[in-house]
């Protein structure tokens, strides 16, 4: 039996939403306050991940690395926004810790990292949400990242409830809490730099488009 890799508590950002009571994983009974997504992942996704766990872990590792890089890119594109830069540096480091954690899970199972490949979910979302108004580019990115983190929370919480391996359930419960924190952070930053009504309007659009996309995409042993 593969020894479980225990997650470090890497989420250093101030928690913006309520967490489940101590000792409880995030569940439908004890959820943090995350965005209400408009399409639920099918319950068949968890058994699919269980059957193809290595493929899922390889995809998960790739996603953590990409998110870490995206956070740093956002920071260097807006060096004049000190609060944003500080936050993105923290997020990038946390996501890199998550990448290391998933790499260790793969290594413990005798599996390598996978070569990089485009994420069809992110590729399609970016294409559908393309906005010619460059003055709203930062708003677009922050809201998009918030919705993606909310989807990550939903799926990690499903794994925390549904996987058979207790070590993996614990790992994904902790990662779900981190996704919820990051979602809150991206929305707080959006409301720092843009009017609340503008943020809500854009958020409503992104939630609709994300839900429509999820209805079209086939279930895969992947984070998205």
PDB file of C-alpha atoms in Angstrom:
ATOM      1  CA  UNK A   1       0.000   0.000   0.000  1.00  0.00           C
ATOM      2  CA  UNK A   2       1.313   3.439  -0.880  1.00  0.00           C
ATOM      3  CA  UNK A   3       1.910   5.577   2.210  1.00  0.00           C
ATOM      4  CA  UNK A   4      -0.220   8.730   2.088  1.00  0.00           C
ATOM      5  CA  UNK A   5       1.550  12.021   1.581  1.00  0.00           C
ATOM      6  CA  UNK A   6       0.236  14.431   4.194  1.00  0.00           C
ATOM      7  CA  UNK A   7      -0.429  17.935   2.900  1.00  0.00           C
ATOM      8  CA  UNK A   8       1.259  20.916   4.453  1.00  0.00           C
ATOM      9  CA  UNK A   9      -1.046  23.754   5.430  1.00  0.00           C
ATOM     10  CA  UNK A  10       0.245  26.011   2.721  1.00  0.00           C
ATOM     11  CA  UNK A  11      -2.589  28.541   2.455  1.00  0.00           C
ATOM     12  CA  UNK A  12      -1.033  31.589   4.081  1.00  0.00           C
ATOM     13  CA  UNK A  13      -3.506  34.189   2.780  1.00  0.00           C
ATOM     14  CA  UNK A  14      -6.043  35.489   5.290  1.00  0.00           C
ATOM     15  CA  UNK A  15      -9.157  33.351   5.022  1.00  0.00           C
ATOM     16  CA  UNK A  16     -11.865  35.441   3.390  1.00  0.00           C
ATOM     17  CA  UNK A  17     -14.727  32.985   3.770  1.00  0.00           C
ATOM     18  CA  UNK A  18     -15.951  30.812   6.607  1.00  0.00           C
ATOM     19  CA  UNK A  19     -14.367  27.361   6.798  1.00  0.00           C
ATOM     20  CA  UNK A  20     -15.924  24.119   8.007  1.00  0.00           C
ATOM     21  CA  UNK A  21     -15.717  23.582  11.776  1.00  0.00           C
ATOM     22  CA  UNK A  22     -12.416  22.125  12.988  1.00  0.00           C
ATOM     23  CA  UNK A  23     -12.199  18.416  12.271  1.00  0.00           C
ATOM     24  CA  UNK A  24     -14.641  18.443   9.361  1.00  0.00           C
ATOM     25  CA  UNK A  25     -13.790  18.267   5.706  1.00  0.00           C
ATOM     26  CA  UNK A  26     -15.530  20.707   3.369  1.00  0.00           C
ATOM     27  CA  UNK A  27     -18.823  19.010   2.506  1.00  0.00           C
ATOM     28  CA  UNK A  28     -22.339  19.982   1.570  1.00  0.00           C
ATOM     29  CA  UNK A  29     -22.960  20.194   5.328  1.00  0.00           C
ATOM     30  CA  UNK A  30     -19.902  22.298   6.169  1.00  0.00           C
ATOM     31  CA  UNK A  31     -19.004  24.301   3.058  1.00  0.00           C
ATOM     32  CA  UNK A  32     -16.976  27.493   3.060  1.00  0.00           C
ATOM     33  CA  UNK A  33     -18.662  30.380   1.289  1.00  0.00           C
ATOM     34  CA  UNK A  34     -17.742  29.763  -2.305  1.00  0.00           C
ATOM     35  CA  UNK A  35     -19.366  30.872  -5.533  1.00  0.00           C
ATOM     36  CA  UNK A  36     -22.513  29.008  -6.494  1.00  0.00           C
ATOM     37  CA  UNK A  37     -21.584  27.400  -9.783  1.00  0.00           C
ATOM     38  CA  UNK A  38     -24.338  26.951 -12.343  1.00  0.00           C
ATOM     39  CA  UNK A  39     -23.541  23.404 -13.401  1.00  0.00           C
ATOM     40  CA  UNK A  40     -22.636  20.588 -11.019  1.00  0.00           C
ATOM     41  CA  UNK A  41     -19.960  18.059 -11.879  1.00  0.00           C
ATOM     42  CA  UNK A  42     -21.559  14.656 -12.487  1.00  0.00           C
ATOM     43  CA  UNK A  43     -21.055  12.205  -9.593  1.00  0.00           C
ATOM     44  CA  UNK A  44     -19.574   9.723 -12.089  1.00  0.00           C
ATOM     45  CA  UNK A  45     -16.467  11.918 -12.219  1.00  0.00           C
ATOM     46  CA  UNK A  46     -15.110  10.599  -8.885  1.00  0.00           C
ATOM     47  CA  UNK A  47     -15.136   6.891  -9.893  1.00  0.00           C
ATOM     48  CA  UNK A  48     -13.526   7.908 -13.186  1.00  0.00           C
ATOM     49  CA  UNK A  49     -10.701   9.627 -11.282  1.00  0.00           C
ATOM     50  CA  UNK A  50     -10.345   6.582  -9.020  1.00  0.00           C
ATOM     51  CA  UNK A  51     -10.005   4.259 -12.010  1.00  0.00           C
ATOM     52  CA  UNK A  52      -7.472   6.500 -13.761  1.00  0.00           C
ATOM     53  CA  UNK A  53      -5.754   8.027 -10.759  1.00  0.00           C
ATOM     54  CA  UNK A  54      -2.304   8.416 -12.324  1.00  0.00           C
ATOM     55  CA  UNK A  55      -3.695  10.324 -15.313  1.00  0.00           C
ATOM     56  CA  UNK A  56      -5.630  12.550 -12.930  1.00  0.00           C
ATOM     57  CA  UNK A  57      -2.609  13.257 -10.724  1.00  0.00           C
ATOM     58  CA  UNK A  58      -0.505  14.077 -13.784  1.00  0.00           C
ATOM     59  CA  UNK A  59      -3.145  16.544 -14.965  1.00  0.00           C
ATOM     60  CA  UNK A  60      -3.489  17.991 -11.466  1.00  0.00           C
ATOM     61  CA  UNK A  61       0.268  18.568 -11.210  1.00  0.00           C
ATOM     62  CA  UNK A  62       0.281  20.318 -14.591  1.00  0.00           C
ATOM     63  CA  UNK A  63      -2.564  22.577 -13.489  1.00  0.00           C
ATOM     64  CA  UNK A  64      -0.829  23.578 -10.250  1.00  0.00           C
ATOM     65  CA  UNK A  65       2.295  24.515 -12.184  1.00  0.00           C
ATOM     66  CA  UNK A  66       0.313  26.545 -14.718  1.00  0.00           C
ATOM     67  CA  UNK A  67      -1.617  28.398 -12.009  1.00  0.00           C
ATOM     68  CA  UNK A  68       1.618  29.247 -10.195  1.00  0.00           C
ATOM     69  CA  UNK A  69       3.040  30.677 -13.409  1.00  0.00           C
ATOM     70  CA  UNK A  70      -0.167  32.593 -14.206  1.00  0.00           C
ATOM     71  CA  UNK A  71      -0.154  34.263 -10.785  1.00  0.00           C
ATOM     72  CA  UNK A  72       3.410  35.497 -11.284  1.00  0.00           C
ATOM     73  CA  UNK A  73       2.566  36.686 -14.793  1.00  0.00           C
ATOM     74  CA  UNK A  74      -0.324  38.720 -13.403  1.00  0.00           C
ATOM     75  CA  UNK A  75       2.023  40.264 -10.830  1.00  0.00           C
ATOM     76  CA  UNK A  76       4.672  41.365 -13.324  1.00  0.00           C
ATOM     77  CA  UNK A  77       2.047  42.743 -15.713  1.00  0.00           C
ATOM     78  CA  UNK A  78       0.787  45.097 -12.975  1.00  0.00           C
ATOM     79  CA  UNK A  79       3.878  46.076 -10.939  1.00  0.00           C
ATOM     80  CA  UNK A  80       2.263  49.347  -9.858  1.00  0.00           C
ATOM     81  CA  UNK A  81      -0.510  47.519  -7.954  1.00  0.00           C
ATOM     82  CA  UNK A  82       1.320  46.564  -4.765  1.00  0.00           C
ATOM     83  CA  UNK A  83      -1.578  44.696  -3.167  1.00  0.00           C
ATOM     84  CA  UNK A  84      -2.054  42.591  -6.278  1.00  0.00           C
ATOM     85  CA  UNK A  85       1.667  41.833  -6.566  1.00  0.00           C
ATOM     86  CA  UNK A  86       1.951  40.762  -2.916  1.00  0.00           C
ATOM     87  CA  UNK A  87      -1.098  38.530  -3.226  1.00  0.00           C
ATOM     88  CA  UNK A  88       0.019  36.899  -6.472  1.00  0.00           C
ATOM     89  CA  UNK A  89       3.481  36.143  -5.086  1.00  0.00           C
ATOM     90  CA  UNK A  90       1.840  34.336  -2.157  1.00  0.00           C
ATOM     91  CA  UNK A  91      -0.537  32.463  -4.457  1.00  0.00           C
ATOM     92  CA  UNK A  92       2.272  31.454  -6.805  1.00  0.00           C
ATOM     93  CA  UNK A  93       4.308  30.022  -3.941  1.00  0.00           C
ATOM     94  CA  UNK A  94       1.305  28.159  -2.547  1.00  0.00           C
ATOM     95  CA  UNK A  95       0.474  26.658  -5.919  1.00  0.00           C
ATOM     96  CA  UNK A  96       4.088  25.597  -6.340  1.00  0.00           C
ATOM     97  CA  UNK A  97       3.843  23.821  -2.970  1.00  0.00           C
ATOM     98  CA  UNK A  98       0.735  22.075  -4.266  1.00  0.00           C
ATOM     99  CA  UNK A  99       2.626  21.062  -7.409  1.00  0.00           C
ATOM    100  CA  UNK A 100       5.341  19.539  -5.199  1.00  0.00           C
ATOM    101  CA  UNK A 101       2.709  17.735  -3.139  1.00  0.00           C
ATOM    102  CA  UNK A 102       1.101  16.163  -6.213  1.00  0.00           C
ATOM    103  CA  UNK A 103       4.527  15.299  -7.621  1.00  0.00           C
ATOM    104  CA  UNK A 104       5.241  13.401  -4.388  1.00  0.00           C
ATOM    105  CA  UNK A 105       1.937  11.545  -4.758  1.00  0.00           C
ATOM    106  CA  UNK A 106       2.979  10.497  -8.262  1.00  0.00           C
ATOM    107  CA  UNK A 107       6.479   9.526  -7.174  1.00  0.00           C
ATOM    108  CA  UNK A 108       5.096   7.395  -4.348  1.00  0.00           C
ATOM    109  CA  UNK A 109       3.132   5.485  -6.975  1.00  0.00           C
ATOM    110  CA  UNK A 110       6.095   5.050  -9.312  1.00  0.00           C
ATOM    111  CA  UNK A 111       4.643   7.426 -11.899  1.00  0.00           C
ATOM    112  CA  UNK A 112       6.308  10.366 -13.674  1.00  0.00           C
ATOM    113  CA  UNK A 113       5.049  13.825 -14.428  1.00  0.00           C
ATOM    114  CA  UNK A 114       3.371  14.113 -17.810  1.00  0.00           C
ATOM    115  CA  UNK A 115       4.531  16.318 -20.646  1.00  0.00           C
ATOM    116  CA  UNK A 116       2.628  19.576 -20.840  1.00  0.00           C
ATOM    117  CA  UNK A 117      -0.533  19.673 -22.932  1.00  0.00           C
ATOM    118  CA  UNK A 118      -3.209  22.349 -23.380  1.00  0.00           C
ATOM    119  CA  UNK A 119      -6.113  22.265 -20.929  1.00  0.00           C
ATOM    120  CA  UNK A 120      -9.268  22.140 -23.117  1.00  0.00           C
ATOM    121  CA  UNK A 121     -11.346  23.736 -20.343  1.00  0.00           C
ATOM    122  CA  UNK A 122      -9.088  26.769 -19.896  1.00  0.00           C
ATOM    123  CA  UNK A 123      -8.463  27.102 -23.629  1.00  0.00           C
ATOM    124  CA  UNK A 124     -12.195  27.181 -24.387  1.00  0.00           C
ATOM    125  CA  UNK A 125     -12.982  29.524 -21.489  1.00  0.00           C
ATOM    126  CA  UNK A 126     -10.383  32.055 -22.603  1.00  0.00           C
ATOM    127  CA  UNK A 127     -11.652  31.898 -26.180  1.00  0.00           C
ATOM    128  CA  UNK A 128     -15.289  32.413 -25.189  1.00  0.00           C
ATOM    129  CA  UNK A 129     -14.463  35.195 -22.765  1.00  0.00           C
ATOM    130  CA  UNK A 130     -12.189  37.161 -25.077  1.00  0.00           C
ATOM    131  CA  UNK A 131     -12.888  40.840 -24.423  1.00  0.00           C
ATOM    132  CA  UNK A 132     -11.611  43.524 -26.826  1.00  0.00           C
ATOM    133  CA  UNK A 133     -11.759  46.172 -24.073  1.00  0.00           C
ATOM    134  CA  UNK A 134      -8.164  46.159 -22.800  1.00  0.00           C
ATOM    135  CA  UNK A 135      -9.065  48.486 -19.931  1.00  0.00           C
ATOM    136  CA  UNK A 136     -11.023  45.574 -18.418  1.00  0.00           C
ATOM    137  CA  UNK A 137      -8.337  42.957 -18.945  1.00  0.00           C
ATOM    138  CA  UNK A 138      -7.431  42.737 -15.248  1.00  0.00           C
ATOM    139  CA  UNK A 139     -11.091  42.454 -14.237  1.00  0.00           C
ATOM    140  CA  UNK A 140     -11.513  39.704 -16.817  1.00  0.00           C
ATOM    141  CA  UNK A 141      -8.550  37.762 -15.425  1.00  0.00           C
ATOM    142  CA  UNK A 142      -9.436  38.122 -11.734  1.00  0.00           C
ATOM    143  CA  UNK A 143     -13.047  37.042 -12.220  1.00  0.00           C
ATOM    144  CA  UNK A 144     -12.055  34.164 -14.497  1.00  0.00           C
ATOM    145  CA  UNK A 145      -9.512  32.908 -11.967  1.00  0.00           C
ATOM    146  CA  UNK A 146     -12.109  33.162  -9.172  1.00  0.00           C
ATOM    147  CA  UNK A 147     -14.560  30.968 -11.084  1.00  0.00           C
ATOM    148  CA  UNK A 148     -11.847  28.435 -11.962  1.00  0.00           C
ATOM    149  CA  UNK A 149     -10.839  28.242  -8.278  1.00  0.00           C
ATOM    150  CA  UNK A 150     -14.495  27.702  -7.330  1.00  0.00           C
ATOM    151  CA  UNK A 151     -14.660  24.798  -9.783  1.00  0.00           C
ATOM    152  CA  UNK A 152     -11.462  23.431  -8.259  1.00  0.00           C
ATOM    153  CA  UNK A 153     -13.057  23.652  -4.804  1.00  0.00           C
ATOM    154  CA  UNK A 154     -16.132  21.762  -5.999  1.00  0.00           C
ATOM    155  CA  UNK A 155     -14.098  18.934  -7.501  1.00  0.00           C
ATOM    156  CA  UNK A 156     -11.546  18.648  -4.708  1.00  0.00           C
ATOM    157  CA  UNK A 157     -14.400  18.517  -2.173  1.00  0.00           C
ATOM    158  CA  UNK A 158     -15.959  15.685  -4.203  1.00  0.00           C
ATOM    159  CA  UNK A 159     -12.665  13.781  -4.009  1.00  0.00           C
ATOM    160  CA  UNK A 160     -12.417  14.481  -0.272  1.00  0.00           C
ATOM    161  CA  UNK A 161     -15.776  12.760   0.129  1.00  0.00           C
ATOM    162  CA  UNK A 162     -15.625  10.059  -2.513  1.00  0.00           C
ATOM    163  CA  UNK A 163     -12.121   8.591  -2.861  1.00  0.00           C
ATOM    164  CA  UNK A 164     -11.413   5.261  -1.168  1.00  0.00           C
ATOM    165  CA  UNK A 165      -7.879   6.180   0.003  1.00  0.00           C
ATOM    166  CA  UNK A 166      -8.071   8.002   3.380  1.00  0.00           C
ATOM    167  CA  UNK A 167      -4.764   9.790   2.783  1.00  0.00           C
ATOM    168  CA  UNK A 168      -5.959  11.164  -0.541  1.00  0.00           C
ATOM    169  CA  UNK A 169      -9.273  12.206   0.990  1.00  0.00           C
ATOM    170  CA  UNK A 170      -7.395  14.216   3.621  1.00  0.00           C
ATOM    171  CA  UNK A 171      -5.109  15.735   0.995  1.00  0.00           C
ATOM    172  CA  UNK A 172      -7.978  16.874  -1.200  1.00  0.00           C
ATOM    173  CA  UNK A 173      -9.964  18.234   1.738  1.00  0.00           C
ATOM    174  CA  UNK A 174      -7.049  20.539   2.537  1.00  0.00           C
ATOM    175  CA  UNK A 175      -6.589  21.506  -1.098  1.00  0.00           C
ATOM    176  CA  UNK A 176     -10.311  22.290  -1.369  1.00  0.00           C
ATOM    177  CA  UNK A 177      -9.991  24.785   1.474  1.00  0.00           C
ATOM    178  CA  UNK A 178      -7.099  26.427  -0.350  1.00  0.00           C
ATOM    179  CA  UNK A 179      -9.156  26.741  -3.533  1.00  0.00           C
ATOM    180  CA  UNK A 180     -11.923  28.456  -1.565  1.00  0.00           C
ATOM    181  CA  UNK A 181      -9.453  30.941  -0.090  1.00  0.00           C
ATOM    182  CA  UNK A 182      -7.948  31.755  -3.458  1.00  0.00           C
ATOM    183  CA  UNK A 183     -11.385  32.263  -5.001  1.00  0.00           C
ATOM    184  CA  UNK A 184     -12.171  34.788  -2.288  1.00  0.00           C
ATOM    185  CA  UNK A 185      -8.864  36.530  -2.808  1.00  0.00           C
ATOM    186  CA  UNK A 186      -9.390  36.992  -6.558  1.00  0.00           C
ATOM    187  CA  UNK A 187     -12.855  38.455  -6.003  1.00  0.00           C
ATOM    188  CA  UNK A 188     -11.616  40.787  -3.280  1.00  0.00           C
ATOM    189  CA  UNK A 189      -8.897  42.060  -5.608  1.00  0.00           C
ATOM    190  CA  UNK A 190     -11.436  42.544  -8.400  1.00  0.00           C
ATOM    191  CA  UNK A 191     -13.583  44.649  -6.066  1.00  0.00           C
ATOM    192  CA  UNK A 192     -10.517  46.620  -5.006  1.00  0.00           C
ATOM    193  CA  UNK A 193      -9.801  47.817  -8.536  1.00  0.00           C
ATOM    194  CA  UNK A 194     -13.301  47.890 -10.073  1.00  0.00           C
ATOM    195  CA  UNK A 195     -16.790  48.947  -9.002  1.00  0.00           C
ATOM    196  CA  UNK A 196     -18.756  46.205  -7.243  1.00  0.00           C
ATOM    197  CA  UNK A 197     -21.598  46.364  -9.781  1.00  0.00           C
ATOM    198  CA  UNK A 198     -19.146  45.946 -12.653  1.00  0.00           C
ATOM    199  CA  UNK A 199     -17.557  42.940 -10.950  1.00  0.00           C
ATOM    200  CA  UNK A 200     -20.950  41.308 -10.356  1.00  0.00           C
ATOM    201  CA  UNK A 201     -22.014  41.859 -13.967  1.00  0.00           C
ATOM    202  CA  UNK A 202     -18.834  40.279 -15.279  1.00  0.00           C
ATOM    203  CA  UNK A 203     -19.055  37.457 -12.745  1.00  0.00           C
ATOM    204  CA  UNK A 204     -22.611  36.647 -13.838  1.00  0.00           C
ATOM    205  CA  UNK A 205     -21.421  36.357 -17.445  1.00  0.00           C
ATOM    206  CA  UNK A 206     -18.446  34.157 -16.594  1.00  0.00           C
ATOM    207  CA  UNK A 207     -20.545  31.815 -14.445  1.00  0.00           C
ATOM    208  CA  UNK A 208     -23.022  31.359 -17.302  1.00  0.00           C
ATOM    209  CA  UNK A 209     -20.320  30.694 -19.888  1.00  0.00           C
ATOM    210  CA  UNK A 210     -18.418  28.321 -17.597  1.00  0.00           C
ATOM    211  CA  UNK A 211     -21.576  26.312 -16.918  1.00  0.00           C
ATOM    212  CA  UNK A 212     -22.399  26.093 -20.631  1.00  0.00           C
ATOM    213  CA  UNK A 213     -18.877  24.874 -21.363  1.00  0.00           C
ATOM    214  CA  UNK A 214     -19.008  22.178 -18.661  1.00  0.00           C
ATOM    215  CA  UNK A 215     -22.233  20.847 -20.163  1.00  0.00           C
ATOM    216  CA  UNK A 216     -20.430  20.378 -23.483  1.00  0.00           C
ATOM    217  CA  UNK A 217     -17.116  18.915 -22.335  1.00  0.00           C
ATOM    218  CA  UNK A 218     -16.881  15.154 -21.744  1.00  0.00           C
ATOM    219  CA  UNK A 219     -15.939  13.894 -18.295  1.00  0.00           C
ATOM    220  CA  UNK A 220     -12.199  13.244 -18.090  1.00  0.00           C
ATOM    221  CA  UNK A 221      -9.833  12.013 -15.361  1.00  0.00           C
ATOM    222  CA  UNK A 222      -8.677  15.608 -15.070  1.00  0.00           C
ATOM    223  CA  UNK A 223      -9.156  18.559 -12.765  1.00  0.00           C
ATOM    224  CA  UNK A 224     -11.291  20.368 -15.384  1.00  0.00           C
TER     225      UNK A 224
END
